[in-house]
Amino acid sequence: MTDQMPLVVVDAANVVGSVPDGWWWDRLGAARRLRDALVRDAAEGLAATGSVPDWAETGPLDVVLVVEGKARGLTGVPGVDVVGTSGSGDDEIVRLVAAARDADPGRRCAVVTADRELRARVTALGAVPVGPRAVRRS
């Protein structure tokens, strides 16, 4: 096992889009709210939803939020790094997971998304997919 913090990569578009709360009127604002909520998850761990591995239920976690489109201008905050992409967010997530695995094959990694194709792609790289409810706390 590695000494590095577990990595959690969050598919911003998928997580924001999982709740019909008017996010489409302000995509950047919705991504900002998600980023700010993730600060708590980075410190304390993800919500226990059944799909979240035990190691991700306690912090600290290394959290990376991947944004695209109109949310691309979002910047990181202490506890949450933000990666903006002008291309496919899914491809960027796969790239980040592969790079983490290549740098440290023992590092634990989870990807927060409900996208079936992305879940399959990151599972093939050794990451654990978890659903959006893991980061949506009321």
C-alpha positions as semicolon CSV with decimal commas, in nm:
position;residue;x (nm);y (nm);z (nm)
1;M;0,000;0,000;0,000
2;T;0,109;0,355;-0,060
3;D;0,157;0,649;0,175
4;Q;-0,025;0,884;-0,062
5;M;-0,374;1,005;0,016
6;P;-0,646;0,826;-0,177
7;L;-0,745;1,009;-0,494
8;V;-1,107;1,097;-0,571
9;V;-1,178;1,232;-0,919
10;V;-1,519;1,394;-0,961
11;D;-1,702;1,420;-1,293
12;A;-1,850;1,768;-1,240
13;A;-2,090;1,765;-1,534
14;N;-2,234;1,429;-1,435
15;V;-2,266;1,504;-1,064
16;V;-2,417;1,851;-1,118
17;G;-2,654;1,708;-1,379
18;S;-2,776;1,435;-1,143
19;V;-3,001;1,679;-0,955
20;P;-3,258;1,887;-1,148
21;D;-3,214;2,203;-0,942
22;G;-3,186;2,457;-1,223
23;W;-2,812;2,409;-1,274
24;W;-2,856;2,462;-1,649
25;W;-2,920;2,833;-1,592
26;D;-2,579;2,881;-1,432
27;R;-2,337;2,600;-1,507
28;L;-2,035;2,781;-1,363
29;G;-2,226;2,861;-1,042
30;A;-2,339;2,499;-1,010
31;A;-1,981;2,376;-1,053
32;R;-1,864;2,632;-0,796
33;R;-2,121;2,508;-0,542
34;L;-2,010;2,150;-0,602
35;R;-1,642;2,247;-0,564
36;D;-1,716;2,422;-0,235
37;A;-1,914;2,123;-0,103
38;L;-1,624;1,894;-0,194
39;V;-1,397;2,073;0,054
40;R;-1,582;1,893;0,334
41;D;-1,557;1,560;0,151
42;A;-1,183;1,608;0,105
43;A;-1,141;1,661;0,478
44;E;-1,395;1,412;0,615
45;G;-1,448;1,151;0,343
46;L;-1,728;1,061;0,108
47;A;-2,083;0,979;0,218
48;A;-2,140;0,611;0,285
49;T;-2,380;0,506;0,009
50;G;-2,303;0,138;-0,030
51;S;-2,089;0,189;-0,340
52;V;-1,824;0,391;-0,156
53;P;-1,526;0,182;-0,040
54;D;-1,444;0,201;0,331
55;W;-1,113;0,376;0,263
56;A;-1,297;0,668;0,098
57;E;-1,539;0,722;0,387
58;T;-1,274;0,895;0,596
59;G;-1,047;1,183;0,506
60;P;-0,824;1,330;0,414
61;L;-0,873;1,263;0,044
62;D;-0,699;1,415;-0,255
63;V;-0,999;1,551;-0,453
64;V;-0,985;1,661;-0,817
65;L;-1,292;1,811;-0,983
66;V;-1,294;1,786;-1,363
67;V;-1,493;2,061;-1,535
68;E;-1,568;2,133;-1,898
69;G;-1,771;2,369;-2,111
70;K;-1,902;2,683;-1,941
71;A;-1,761;2,569;-1,605
72;R;-1,406;2,552;-1,743
73;G;-1,301;2,884;-1,586
74;L;-1,345;2,752;-1,232
75;T;-1,031;2,747;-1,015
76;G;-0,935;2,526;-0,726
77;V;-0,960;2,601;-0,356
78;P;-0,768;2,456;-0,061
79;G;-0,866;2,091;-0,047
80;V;-1,004;2,064;-0,401
81;D;-0,804;2,088;-0,722
82;V;-0,994;2,179;-1,038
83;V;-0,892;2,061;-1,383
84;G;-1,062;2,231;-1,676
85;T;-1,067;2,072;-2,017
86;S;-1,165;2,206;-2,355
87;G;-1,216;1,849;-2,477
88;S;-1,394;1,552;-2,328
89;G;-1,424;1,554;-1,950
90;D;-1,443;1,175;-1,955
91;D;-1,115;1,148;-2,145
92;E;-0,949;1,384;-1,895
93;I;-1,076;1,176;-1,603
94;V;-0,936;0,859;-1,761
95;R;-0,605;1,038;-1,822
96;L;-0,587;1,150;-1,456
97;V;-0,666;0,800;-1,326
98;A;-0,409;0,641;-1,558
99;A;-0,142;0,895;-1,458
100;A;-0,209;0,833;-1,087
101;R;-0,188;0,457;-1,139
102;D;0,134;0,487;-1,340
103;A;0,292;0,714;-1,077
104;D;0,192;0,490;-0,787
105;P;0,026;0,155;-0,869
106;G;-0,077;0,107;-0,505
107;R;-0,263;0,435;-0,473
108;R;-0,634;0,400;-0,409
109;C;-0,857;0,587;-0,652
110;A;-1,231;0,647;-0,681
111;V;-1,420;0,823;-0,959
112;V;-1,752;0,990;-0,882
113;T;-1,986;0,955;-1,180
114;A;-2,301;0,777;-1,295
115;D;-2,180;0,758;-1,656
116;R;-2,174;0,385;-1,741
117;E;-1,910;0,407;-2,011
118;L;-1,679;0,616;-1,792
119;R;-1,733;0,378;-1,500
120;A;-1,620;0,087;-1,719
121;R;-1,316;0,278;-1,846
122;V;-1,189;0,372;-1,498
123;T;-1,265;0,028;-1,353
124;A;-1,036;-0,119;-1,619
125;L;-0,763;0,108;-1,477
126;G;-0,820;-0,012;-1,120
127;A;-1,031;0,278;-0,992
128;V;-1,354;0,230;-0,798
129;P;-1,658;0,405;-0,949
130;V;-1,903;0,559;-0,704
131;G;-2,232;0,735;-0,767
132;P;-2,302;1,107;-0,738
133;R;-2,482;1,067;-0,405
134;A;-2,141;1,010;-0,245
135;V;-2,076;1,386;-0,270
136;R;-2,429;1,527;-0,255
137;R;-2,486;1,602;0,112
138;S;-2,788;1,788;0,239
